[in-house]
Coordinates of C-alpha atoms and ligand atoms in Angstrom, one line a residue:
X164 CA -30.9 -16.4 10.9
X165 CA -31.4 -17.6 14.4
X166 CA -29.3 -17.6 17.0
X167 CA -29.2 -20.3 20.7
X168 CA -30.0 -18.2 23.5
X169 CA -26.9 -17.3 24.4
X170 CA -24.9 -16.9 21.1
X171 CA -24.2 -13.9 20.2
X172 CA -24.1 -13.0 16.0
X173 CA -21.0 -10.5 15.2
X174 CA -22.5 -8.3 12.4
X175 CA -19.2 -6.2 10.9
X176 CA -19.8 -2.9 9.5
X177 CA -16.3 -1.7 8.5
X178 CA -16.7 -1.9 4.7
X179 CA -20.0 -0.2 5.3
X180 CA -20.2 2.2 8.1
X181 CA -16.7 2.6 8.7
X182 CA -16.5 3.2 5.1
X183 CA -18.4 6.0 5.5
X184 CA -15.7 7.9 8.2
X185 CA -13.9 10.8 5.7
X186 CA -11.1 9.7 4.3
X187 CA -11.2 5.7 5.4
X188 CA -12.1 4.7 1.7
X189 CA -11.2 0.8 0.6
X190 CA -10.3 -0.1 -2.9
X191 CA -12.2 -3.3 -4.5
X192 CA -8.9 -5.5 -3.9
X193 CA -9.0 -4.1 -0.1
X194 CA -12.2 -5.3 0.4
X195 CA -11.8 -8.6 -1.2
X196 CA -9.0 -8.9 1.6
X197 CA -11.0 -7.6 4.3
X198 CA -14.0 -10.0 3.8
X199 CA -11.3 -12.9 3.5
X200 CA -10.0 -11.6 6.9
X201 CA -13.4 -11.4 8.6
X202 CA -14.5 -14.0 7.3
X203 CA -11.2 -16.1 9.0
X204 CA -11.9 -14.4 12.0
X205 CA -15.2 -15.9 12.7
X206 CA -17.5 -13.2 11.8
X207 CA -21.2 -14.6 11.3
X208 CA -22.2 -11.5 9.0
X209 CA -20.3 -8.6 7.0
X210 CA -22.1 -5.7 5.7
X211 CA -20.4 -5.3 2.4
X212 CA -21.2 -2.4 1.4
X213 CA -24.4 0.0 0.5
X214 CA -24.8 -0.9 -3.2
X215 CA -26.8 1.7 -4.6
X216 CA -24.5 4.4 -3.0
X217 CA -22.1 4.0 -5.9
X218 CA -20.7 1.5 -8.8
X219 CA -17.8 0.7 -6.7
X220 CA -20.0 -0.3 -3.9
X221 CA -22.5 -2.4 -5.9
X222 CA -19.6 -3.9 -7.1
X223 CA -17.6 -4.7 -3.9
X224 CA -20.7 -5.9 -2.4
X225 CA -20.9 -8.2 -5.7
X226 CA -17.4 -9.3 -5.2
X227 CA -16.9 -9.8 -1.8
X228 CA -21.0 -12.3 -2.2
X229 CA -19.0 -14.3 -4.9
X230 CA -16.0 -15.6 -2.2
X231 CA -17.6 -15.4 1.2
X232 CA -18.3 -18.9 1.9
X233 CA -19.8 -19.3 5.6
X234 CA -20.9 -15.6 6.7
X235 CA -23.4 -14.1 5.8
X236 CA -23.0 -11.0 3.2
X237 CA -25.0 -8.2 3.8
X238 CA -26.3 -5.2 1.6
X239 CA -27.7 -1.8 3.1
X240 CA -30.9 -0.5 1.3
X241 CA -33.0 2.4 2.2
X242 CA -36.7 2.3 2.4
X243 CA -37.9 2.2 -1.5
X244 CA -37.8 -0.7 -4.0
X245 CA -34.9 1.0 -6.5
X246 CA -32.5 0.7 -2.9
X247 CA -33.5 -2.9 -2.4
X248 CA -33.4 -4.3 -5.9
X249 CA -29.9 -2.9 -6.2
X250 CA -28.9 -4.8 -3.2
X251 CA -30.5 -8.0 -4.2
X252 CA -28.7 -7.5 -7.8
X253 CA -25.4 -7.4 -5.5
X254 CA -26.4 -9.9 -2.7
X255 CA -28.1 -12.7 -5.0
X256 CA -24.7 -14.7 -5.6
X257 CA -23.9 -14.9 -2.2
X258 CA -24.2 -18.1 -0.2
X259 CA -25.8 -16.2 2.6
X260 CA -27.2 -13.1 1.8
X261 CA -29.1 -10.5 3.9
X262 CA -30.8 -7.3 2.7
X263 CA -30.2 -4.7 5.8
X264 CA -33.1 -2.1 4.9
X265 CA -32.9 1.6 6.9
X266 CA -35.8 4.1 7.6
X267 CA -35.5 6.6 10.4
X268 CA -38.1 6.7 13.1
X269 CA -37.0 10.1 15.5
X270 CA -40.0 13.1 15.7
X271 CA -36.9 14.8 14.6
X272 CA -35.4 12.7 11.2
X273 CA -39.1 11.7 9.8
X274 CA -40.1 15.7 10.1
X275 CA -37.1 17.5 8.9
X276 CA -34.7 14.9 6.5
X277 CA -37.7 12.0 5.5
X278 CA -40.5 14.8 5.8
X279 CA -42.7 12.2 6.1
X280 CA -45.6 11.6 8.6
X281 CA -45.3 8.7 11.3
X282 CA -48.3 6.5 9.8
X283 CA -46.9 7.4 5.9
X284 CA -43.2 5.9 7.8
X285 CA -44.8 2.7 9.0
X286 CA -46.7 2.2 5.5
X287 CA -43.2 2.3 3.9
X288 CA -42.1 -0.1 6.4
X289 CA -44.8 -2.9 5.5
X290 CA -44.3 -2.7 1.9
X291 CA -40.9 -2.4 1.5
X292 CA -40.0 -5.2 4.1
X293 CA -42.6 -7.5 2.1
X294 CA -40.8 -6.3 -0.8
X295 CA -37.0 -7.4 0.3
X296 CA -38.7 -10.2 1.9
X297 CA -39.8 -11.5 -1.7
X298 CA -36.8 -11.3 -2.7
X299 CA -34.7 -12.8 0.1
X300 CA -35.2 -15.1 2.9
X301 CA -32.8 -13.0 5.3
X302 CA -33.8 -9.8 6.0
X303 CA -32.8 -6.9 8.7
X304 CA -34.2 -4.1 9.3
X305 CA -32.9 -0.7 10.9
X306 CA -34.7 1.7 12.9
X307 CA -32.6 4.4 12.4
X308 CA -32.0 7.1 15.5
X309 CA -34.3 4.6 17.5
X310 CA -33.1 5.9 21.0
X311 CA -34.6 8.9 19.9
X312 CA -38.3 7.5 18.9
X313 CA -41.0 7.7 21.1
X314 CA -41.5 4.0 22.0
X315 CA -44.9 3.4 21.4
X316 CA -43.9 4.4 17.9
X317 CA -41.4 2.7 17.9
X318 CA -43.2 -0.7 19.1
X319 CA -45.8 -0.4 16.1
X320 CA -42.9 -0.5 13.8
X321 CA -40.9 -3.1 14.8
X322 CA -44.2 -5.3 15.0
X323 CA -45.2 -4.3 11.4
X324 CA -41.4 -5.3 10.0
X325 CA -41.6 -8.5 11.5
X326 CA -45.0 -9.4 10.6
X327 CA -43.4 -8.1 6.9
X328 CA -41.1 -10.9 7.2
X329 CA -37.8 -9.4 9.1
X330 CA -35.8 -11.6 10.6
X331 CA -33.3 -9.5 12.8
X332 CA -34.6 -6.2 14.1
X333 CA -31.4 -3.3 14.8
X334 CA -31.8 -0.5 17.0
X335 CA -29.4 2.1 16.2
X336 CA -28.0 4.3 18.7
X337 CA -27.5 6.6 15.3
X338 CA -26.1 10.2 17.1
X339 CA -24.4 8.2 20.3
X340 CA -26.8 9.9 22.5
X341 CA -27.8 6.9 24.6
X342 CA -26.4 6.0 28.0
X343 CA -25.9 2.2 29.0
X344 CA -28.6 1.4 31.8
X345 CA -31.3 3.3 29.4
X346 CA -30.2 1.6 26.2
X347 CA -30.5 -2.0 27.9
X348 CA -33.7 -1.1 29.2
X349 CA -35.1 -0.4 25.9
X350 CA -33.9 -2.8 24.7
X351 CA -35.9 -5.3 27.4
X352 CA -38.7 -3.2 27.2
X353 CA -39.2 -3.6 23.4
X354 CA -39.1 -6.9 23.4
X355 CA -41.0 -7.2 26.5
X356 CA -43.7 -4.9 24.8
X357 CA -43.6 -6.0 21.0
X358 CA -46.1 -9.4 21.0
X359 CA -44.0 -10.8 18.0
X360 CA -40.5 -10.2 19.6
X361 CA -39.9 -13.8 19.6
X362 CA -39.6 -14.3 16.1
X363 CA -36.8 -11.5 15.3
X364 CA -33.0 -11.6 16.4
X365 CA -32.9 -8.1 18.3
X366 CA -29.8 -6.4 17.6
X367 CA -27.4 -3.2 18.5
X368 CA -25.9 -0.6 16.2
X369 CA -24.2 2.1 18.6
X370 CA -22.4 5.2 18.2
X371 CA -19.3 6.3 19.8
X372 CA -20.1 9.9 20.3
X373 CA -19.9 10.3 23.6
X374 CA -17.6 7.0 24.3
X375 CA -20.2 4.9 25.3
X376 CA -20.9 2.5 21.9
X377 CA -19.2 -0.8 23.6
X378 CA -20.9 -0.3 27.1
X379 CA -24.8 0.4 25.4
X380 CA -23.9 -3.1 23.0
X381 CA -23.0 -4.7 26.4
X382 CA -25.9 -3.4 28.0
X383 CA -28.4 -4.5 25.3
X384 CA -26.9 -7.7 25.1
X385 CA -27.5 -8.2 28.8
X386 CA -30.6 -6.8 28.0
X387 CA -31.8 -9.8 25.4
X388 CA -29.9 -8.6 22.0
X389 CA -28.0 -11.3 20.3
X390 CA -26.9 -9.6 17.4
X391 CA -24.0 -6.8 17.9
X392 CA -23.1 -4.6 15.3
X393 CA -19.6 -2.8 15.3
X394 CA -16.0 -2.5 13.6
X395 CA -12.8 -3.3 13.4
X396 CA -10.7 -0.7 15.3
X397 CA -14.4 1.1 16.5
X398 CA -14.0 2.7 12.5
X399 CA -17.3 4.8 11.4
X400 CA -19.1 7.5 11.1
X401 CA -17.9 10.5 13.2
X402 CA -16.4 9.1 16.9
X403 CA -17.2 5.7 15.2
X404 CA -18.9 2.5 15.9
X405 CA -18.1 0.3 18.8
X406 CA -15.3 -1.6 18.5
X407 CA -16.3 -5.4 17.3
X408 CA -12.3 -6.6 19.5
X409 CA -13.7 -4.5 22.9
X410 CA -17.0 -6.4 22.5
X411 CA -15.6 -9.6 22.1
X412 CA -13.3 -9.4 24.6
X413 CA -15.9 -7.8 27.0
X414 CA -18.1 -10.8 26.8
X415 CA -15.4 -13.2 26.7
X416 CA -12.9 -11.7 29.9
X417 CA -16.1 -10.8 31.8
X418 CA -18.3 -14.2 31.0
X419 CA -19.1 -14.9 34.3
X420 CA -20.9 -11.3 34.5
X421 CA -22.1 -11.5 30.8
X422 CA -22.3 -15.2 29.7
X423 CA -22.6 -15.4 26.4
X424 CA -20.6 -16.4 23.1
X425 CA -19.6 -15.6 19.9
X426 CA -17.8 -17.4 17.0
X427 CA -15.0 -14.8 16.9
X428 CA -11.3 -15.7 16.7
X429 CA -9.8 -13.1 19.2
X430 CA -5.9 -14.3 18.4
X431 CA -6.8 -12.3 15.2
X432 CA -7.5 -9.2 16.3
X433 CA -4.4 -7.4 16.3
X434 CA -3.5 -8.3 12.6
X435 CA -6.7 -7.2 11.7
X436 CA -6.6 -4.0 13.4
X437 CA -3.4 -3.2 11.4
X438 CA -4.9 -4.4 8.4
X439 CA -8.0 -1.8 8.6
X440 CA -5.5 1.2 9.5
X441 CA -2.8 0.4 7.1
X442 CA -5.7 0.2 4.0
X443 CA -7.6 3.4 6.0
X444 CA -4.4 5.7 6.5
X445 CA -6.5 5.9 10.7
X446 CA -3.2 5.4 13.3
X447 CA -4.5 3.2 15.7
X448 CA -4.1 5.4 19.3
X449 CA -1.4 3.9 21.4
X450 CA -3.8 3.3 24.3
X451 CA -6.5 1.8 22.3
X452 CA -8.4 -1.5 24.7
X453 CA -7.0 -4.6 23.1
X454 CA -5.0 -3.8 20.0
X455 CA -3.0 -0.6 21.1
X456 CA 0.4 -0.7 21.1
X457 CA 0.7 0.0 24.6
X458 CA -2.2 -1.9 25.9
X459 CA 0.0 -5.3 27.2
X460 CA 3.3 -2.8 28.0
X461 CA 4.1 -2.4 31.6
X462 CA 6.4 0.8 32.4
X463 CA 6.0 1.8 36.2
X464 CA 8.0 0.1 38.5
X465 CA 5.5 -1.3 40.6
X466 CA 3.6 -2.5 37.5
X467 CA 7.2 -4.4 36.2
X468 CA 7.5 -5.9 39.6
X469 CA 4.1 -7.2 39.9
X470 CA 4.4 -8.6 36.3
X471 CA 7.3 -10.5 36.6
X472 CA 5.5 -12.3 39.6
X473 CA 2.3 -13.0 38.5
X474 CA 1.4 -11.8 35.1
X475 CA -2.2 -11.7 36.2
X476 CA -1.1 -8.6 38.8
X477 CA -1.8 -6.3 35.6
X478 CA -2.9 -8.5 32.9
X479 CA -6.4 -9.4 32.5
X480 CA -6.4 -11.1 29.6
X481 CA -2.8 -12.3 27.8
X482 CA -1.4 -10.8 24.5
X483 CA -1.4 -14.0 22.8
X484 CA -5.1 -14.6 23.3
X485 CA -5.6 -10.9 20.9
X486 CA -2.7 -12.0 19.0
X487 CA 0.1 -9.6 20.6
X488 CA 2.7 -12.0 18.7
X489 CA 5.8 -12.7 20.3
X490 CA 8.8 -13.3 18.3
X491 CA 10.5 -16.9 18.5
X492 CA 12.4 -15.6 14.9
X493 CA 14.8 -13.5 15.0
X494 CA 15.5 -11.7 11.4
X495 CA 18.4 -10.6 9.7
X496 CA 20.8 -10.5 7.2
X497 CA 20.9 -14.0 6.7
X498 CA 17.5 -15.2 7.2
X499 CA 16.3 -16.9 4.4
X500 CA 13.1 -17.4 2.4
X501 CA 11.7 -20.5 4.6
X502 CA 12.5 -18.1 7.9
X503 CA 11.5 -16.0 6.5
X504 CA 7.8 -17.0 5.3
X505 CA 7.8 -18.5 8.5
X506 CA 7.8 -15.4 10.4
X507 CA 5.0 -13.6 8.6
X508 CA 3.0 -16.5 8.4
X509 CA 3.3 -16.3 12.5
X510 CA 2.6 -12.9 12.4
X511 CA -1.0 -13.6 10.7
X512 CA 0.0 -12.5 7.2
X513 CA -1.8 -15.3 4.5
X514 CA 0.4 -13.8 1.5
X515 CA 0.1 -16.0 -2.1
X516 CA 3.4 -17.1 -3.9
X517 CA 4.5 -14.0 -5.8
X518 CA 3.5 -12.0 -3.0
X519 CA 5.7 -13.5 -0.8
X520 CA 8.4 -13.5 -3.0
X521 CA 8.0 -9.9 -3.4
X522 CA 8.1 -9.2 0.4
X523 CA 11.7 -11.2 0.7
X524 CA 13.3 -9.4 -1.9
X525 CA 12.2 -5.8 -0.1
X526 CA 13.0 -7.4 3.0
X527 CA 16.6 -8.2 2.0
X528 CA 16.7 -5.0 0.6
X529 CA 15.9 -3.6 3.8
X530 CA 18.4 -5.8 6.1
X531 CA 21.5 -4.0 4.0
X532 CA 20.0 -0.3 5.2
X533 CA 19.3 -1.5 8.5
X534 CA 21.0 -3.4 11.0
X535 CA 18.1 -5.3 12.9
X536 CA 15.2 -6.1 11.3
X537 CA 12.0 -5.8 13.7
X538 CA 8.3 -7.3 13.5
X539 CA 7.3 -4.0 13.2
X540 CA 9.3 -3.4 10.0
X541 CA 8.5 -6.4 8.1
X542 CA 4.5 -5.7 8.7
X543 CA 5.4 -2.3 7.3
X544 CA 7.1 -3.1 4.0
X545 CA 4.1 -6.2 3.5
X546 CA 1.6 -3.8 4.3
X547 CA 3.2 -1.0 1.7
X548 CA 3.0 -3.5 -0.7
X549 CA -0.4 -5.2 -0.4
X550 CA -1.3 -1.2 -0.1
X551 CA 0.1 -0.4 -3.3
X552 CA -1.7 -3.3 -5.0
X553 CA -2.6 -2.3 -8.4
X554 CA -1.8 1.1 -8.1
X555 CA -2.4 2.8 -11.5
X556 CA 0.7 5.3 -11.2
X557 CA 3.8 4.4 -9.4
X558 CA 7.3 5.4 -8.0
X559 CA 10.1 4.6 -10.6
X560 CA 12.9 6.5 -8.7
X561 CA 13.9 10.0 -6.6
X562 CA 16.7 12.6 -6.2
X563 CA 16.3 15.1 -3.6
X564 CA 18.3 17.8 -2.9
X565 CA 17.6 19.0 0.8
X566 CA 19.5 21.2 3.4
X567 CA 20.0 24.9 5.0
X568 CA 20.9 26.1 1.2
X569 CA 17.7 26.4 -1.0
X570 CA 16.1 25.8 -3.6
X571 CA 15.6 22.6 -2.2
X572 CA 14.6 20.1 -5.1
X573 CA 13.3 16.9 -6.0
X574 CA 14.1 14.9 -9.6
X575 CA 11.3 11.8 -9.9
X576 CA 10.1 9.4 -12.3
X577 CA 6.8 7.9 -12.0
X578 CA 4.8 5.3 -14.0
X579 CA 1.8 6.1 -15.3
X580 CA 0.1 3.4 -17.4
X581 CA 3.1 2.3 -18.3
X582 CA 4.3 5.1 -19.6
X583 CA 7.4 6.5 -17.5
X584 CA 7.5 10.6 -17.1
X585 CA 10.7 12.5 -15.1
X586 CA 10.7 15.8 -14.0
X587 CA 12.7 17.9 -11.4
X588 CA 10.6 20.7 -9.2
X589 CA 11.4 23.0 -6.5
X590 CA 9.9 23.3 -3.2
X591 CA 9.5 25.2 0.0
X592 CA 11.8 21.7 1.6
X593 CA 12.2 18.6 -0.1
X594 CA 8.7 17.4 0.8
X595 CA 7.2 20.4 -1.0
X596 CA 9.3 19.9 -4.1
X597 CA 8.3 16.4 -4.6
X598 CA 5.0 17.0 -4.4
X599 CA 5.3 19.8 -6.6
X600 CA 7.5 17.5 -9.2
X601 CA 4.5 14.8 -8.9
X602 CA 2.3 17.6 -9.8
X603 CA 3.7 18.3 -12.7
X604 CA 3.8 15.0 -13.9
X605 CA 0.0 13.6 -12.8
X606 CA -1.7 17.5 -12.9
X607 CA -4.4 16.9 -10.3
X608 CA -6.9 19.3 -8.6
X609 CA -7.0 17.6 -5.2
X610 CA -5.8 19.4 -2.0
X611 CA -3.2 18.4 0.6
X612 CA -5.7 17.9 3.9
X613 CA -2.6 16.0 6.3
X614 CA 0.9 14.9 6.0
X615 CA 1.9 13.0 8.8
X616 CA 5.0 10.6 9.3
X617 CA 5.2 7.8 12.0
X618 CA 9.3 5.7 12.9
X619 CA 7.9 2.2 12.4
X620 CA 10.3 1.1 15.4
X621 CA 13.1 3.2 17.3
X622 CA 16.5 4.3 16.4
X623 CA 17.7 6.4 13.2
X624 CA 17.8 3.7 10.5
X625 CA 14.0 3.3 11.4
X626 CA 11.3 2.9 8.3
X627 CA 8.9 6.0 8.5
X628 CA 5.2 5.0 7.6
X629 CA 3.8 8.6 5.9
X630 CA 0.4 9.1 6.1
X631 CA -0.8 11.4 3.3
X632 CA -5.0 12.9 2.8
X633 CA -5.4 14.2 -0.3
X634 CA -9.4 15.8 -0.9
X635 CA -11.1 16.8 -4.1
X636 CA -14.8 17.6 -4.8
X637 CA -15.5 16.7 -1.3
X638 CA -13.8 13.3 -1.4
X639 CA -11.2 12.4 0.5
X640 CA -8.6 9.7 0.8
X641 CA -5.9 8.7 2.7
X642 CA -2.3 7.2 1.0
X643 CA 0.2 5.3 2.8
X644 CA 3.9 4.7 2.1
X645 CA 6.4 3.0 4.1
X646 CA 10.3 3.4 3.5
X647 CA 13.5 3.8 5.7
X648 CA 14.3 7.0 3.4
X649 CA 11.3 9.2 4.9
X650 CA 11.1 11.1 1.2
X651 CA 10.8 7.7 -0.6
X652 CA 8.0 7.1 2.1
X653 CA 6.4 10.6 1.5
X654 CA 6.4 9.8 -2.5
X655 CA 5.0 6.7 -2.2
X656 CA 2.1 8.0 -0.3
X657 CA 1.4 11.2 -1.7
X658 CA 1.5 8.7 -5.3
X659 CA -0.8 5.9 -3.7
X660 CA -3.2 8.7 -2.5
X661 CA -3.2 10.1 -5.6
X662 CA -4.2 6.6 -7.0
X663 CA -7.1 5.9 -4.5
X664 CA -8.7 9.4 -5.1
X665 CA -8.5 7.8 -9.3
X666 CA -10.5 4.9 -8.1
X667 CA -13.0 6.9 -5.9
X668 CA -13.7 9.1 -9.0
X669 CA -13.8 6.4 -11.7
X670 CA -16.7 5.4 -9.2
X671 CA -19.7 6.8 -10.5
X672 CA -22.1 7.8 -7.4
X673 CA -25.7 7.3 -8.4
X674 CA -26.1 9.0 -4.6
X675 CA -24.9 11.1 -2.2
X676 CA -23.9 8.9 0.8
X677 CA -24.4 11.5 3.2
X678 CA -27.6 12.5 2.2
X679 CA -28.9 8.9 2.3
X680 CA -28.7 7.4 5.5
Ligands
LIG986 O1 -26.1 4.5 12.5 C1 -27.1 4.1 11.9 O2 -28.2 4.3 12.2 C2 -26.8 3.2 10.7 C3 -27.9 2.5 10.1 C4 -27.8 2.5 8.6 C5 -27.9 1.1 10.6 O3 -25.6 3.1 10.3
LIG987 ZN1 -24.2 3.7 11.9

């Protein structure tokens, strides 16, 4: 893949590396939606996945090739042909595909976790790069921990994977250790050095560990890379990845500093940032650049002043241009079903028929608990239910018996398979006791790691969105529930937790992801 000289290619990594952050695991169906969504967006390539890391990533990665129809879909492979003939078993019914193949090139990753000598690393470079190469016209490859390679090194491998037939050459910023002028410069200096620079796309992989992954992709784009890679929300490994709606923004707000382009669709960006926390169970922090709630919100006097003069006293870019929506519906009681598809078709939502018709009746539901109906709360009852999906076990109903008098108990019915079970359990407070009463009904080994509840909007008829982590064997994953009853809520996530960690185990790993790259 080529790109004009001053394009810029968006390469997202959520599915992948932000996959890998503990607890942020997506379900098939979730990935499905997420590649639809980047996909909408404008992204030019999505790494689905790291097929040989698991049967659920081999198949997502399958999935996701079969309905992406203009980016392209990428795989993750380390260096050996078992890695890259699982991804090209994924990858081949894509439209676009790409084999991304990884091998580390630090003093301090070949010694100690490849144990490998530098020529026996560059060796495995040539023939496994003329191996994916064989198999597919597209290929990247990753010099893992590059800023911490000696750079003649370095140099001799990059030149040997594109003389093996790479096409896009990514320097990962692996442990975040790089700072912004030094990255750029390598950046220029490798492909000032390199002879056959010309004929690979460089690109940027960088790590948020010290804060600093958008400024280093910024720098190496100013530098000569034209290929960023990054997330939705900055999601990944540890502090995470840069954040794909702070580079695009970067490049577009400051384009007469850094003038370059991409293909992205920035009015999406704040349903997609929802989208990745609701299906990750990661809050997005109020103060987060672009897509924080409080990033367009104006509170100091001065600040309100200025605004309502000149918007552009505090605003740099506007809310609608990230796709902070402003309402032009207001919902109720008596909104109906065309309002009401209206509205969440303006607030980004692409929901099919029975989906939407699932929404309205949850939604009317909701308008006879609670007098005004915000934004806020319709995202969170669509987002409970696209998060529920095809949860295995499920809510039926719930009794709880809270206050200063003790034992404080919980009767509940749940679903499983079709089956429907009813118990009643005691707890140390209500939340304990259903908990308790949903393990007795769905016996389960996994440990409570966070309970966390969040109001949707103000007041005390608002819907709490809980947050539950549930961890077993070393695998965790995060539920979500949303409800205006906050022990509903706290059901429904401890349940859909419950369900994701079934899906994670059904998964067979053929690897251990952290071991591998
Ligand atoms: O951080 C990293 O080095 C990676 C590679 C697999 C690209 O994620
Ligand atoms: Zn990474």
């Amino acid at each position: 893949m080529t790109s004009s000289k001053n394009r810029v290619l968006i390469f997202d990594t959520t599915m992948r590396d932000g996959e890998q952050s503990p607890g942020a695991s997506m379900t098939l169906d979730e990935k499905l939606r997420i590649a639809e969504m980047l996909e909408n967006m404008g992204v030019d390539i999505i790494e689905a996945g790291f097929p040989i890391a698991s049967n659920g990533d081999f198949e997502a990665v399958r999935e996701v090739s079969k309905i992406v129809k203009n980016s392209v879909v990428a795989g993750l492979s380390r260096a050996n042909f078992k890695d890259i003939d699982r991804a090209w078993e994924a990858l081949k019914g894509a439209k676009r595909p790409r084999i991304h193949s990884v091998i580390a090139t630090s003093p301090v990753h070949m010694k100690y976790k490849l144990q490998m000598e530098p020529d026996q690393v560059l060796d495995t470079i040539i023939a496994t790069v003329t191996h994916a190469r064989n198999l597919c016209g597209d290929v990247e490859w990753s010099a893992e921990d590059a800023t911490r390679a000696e750079f003649d090194f370095l140099c001799r491998c990059i030149d040997a994977a594109i003389r093996s037939g790479a096409t896009t050459i990514n320097l990962p910023d692996t442990v975040g250790y790089a700072m912004p002028v030094e990255y750029g410069k390598l950046i220029a200096d490798l492909i000032a050095n390199v002879s056959n620079s010309d004929k690979a796309v460089f690109s940027t992989h960088c790590h948020n560990d010290l804060g600093l992954a958008v400024a280093n992709s910024l720098a190496a784009v100013a530098n000569g890379a034209r290929q960023v890679e990054c997330t939705i929300n900055g999601l990944g490994e540890r502090a995470g990845n840069a954040a794909l709606e702070e580079i695009v923004m970067g490049l577009r707000v400051r384009n007469d500093f850094l003038p370059y382009e991409t293909g992205v669709i920035s009015e999406k960006f704040v349903a997609a940032s929802r989208m990745i926390s609701t299906v990750t169970g990661f809050p997005v922090q109020y103060n987060k650049a672009i897509v924080g709630k409080n990033a367009f919100s104006h509170e100091s006097g001065i600040h309100q002043d200025g605004m309502l003069k000149n918007t552009q006293t505090y605003e740099i870019m506007t809310p609608e241009s990230v796709g902070v929506y402003q309402s032009s519906l207001v919902m109720g009681k008596h909104s109906g079903r065309h309002a009401f598809r209206k509205k969440i078709e303006e607030m980004g939502y692409q929901l099919g028929q029975n989906a939407i018709e699932d929404a309205f009746v949850r939604f009317k539901a909701l308008t006879d608990r609670k007098k005004q109906v915000y934004d806020e709360d319709i995202a969170a009852l669509i987002d409970d239910a696209l998060v529920r999906g095809q949860d295995k076990i499920k809510l039926v109903s719930l009794m709880v018996i809270a206050g200063t008098k003790g034992p404080q108990s919980a009767t509940l019915e749940l679903d499983v398979d079709g089956e429907v079970l009813a118990t009643t359990a005691t707890g140390n407070g209500p939340v304990d006791a259903i908990f308790n009463a949903i393990h007795a009904l769905y016996p389960h080994e996994a440990n409570l790691q966070l309970y966390q509840v969040h109001a949707v909007t103000e007041g005390t008829d608002a819907q709490a969105e809980v947050s539950v982590r549930l961890e077993q064997n070393g695998k965790a994953v995060t539920g979500q529930g949303a409800d205006s009853d906050t022990l509903v809520a706290s059901a429904r996530a401890y349940v859909n937790a419950l369900n994701r960690l079934l899906v994670k185990h059904d998964k067979t790993l053929s690897v251990s992801r952290t071991a591998s790259v």
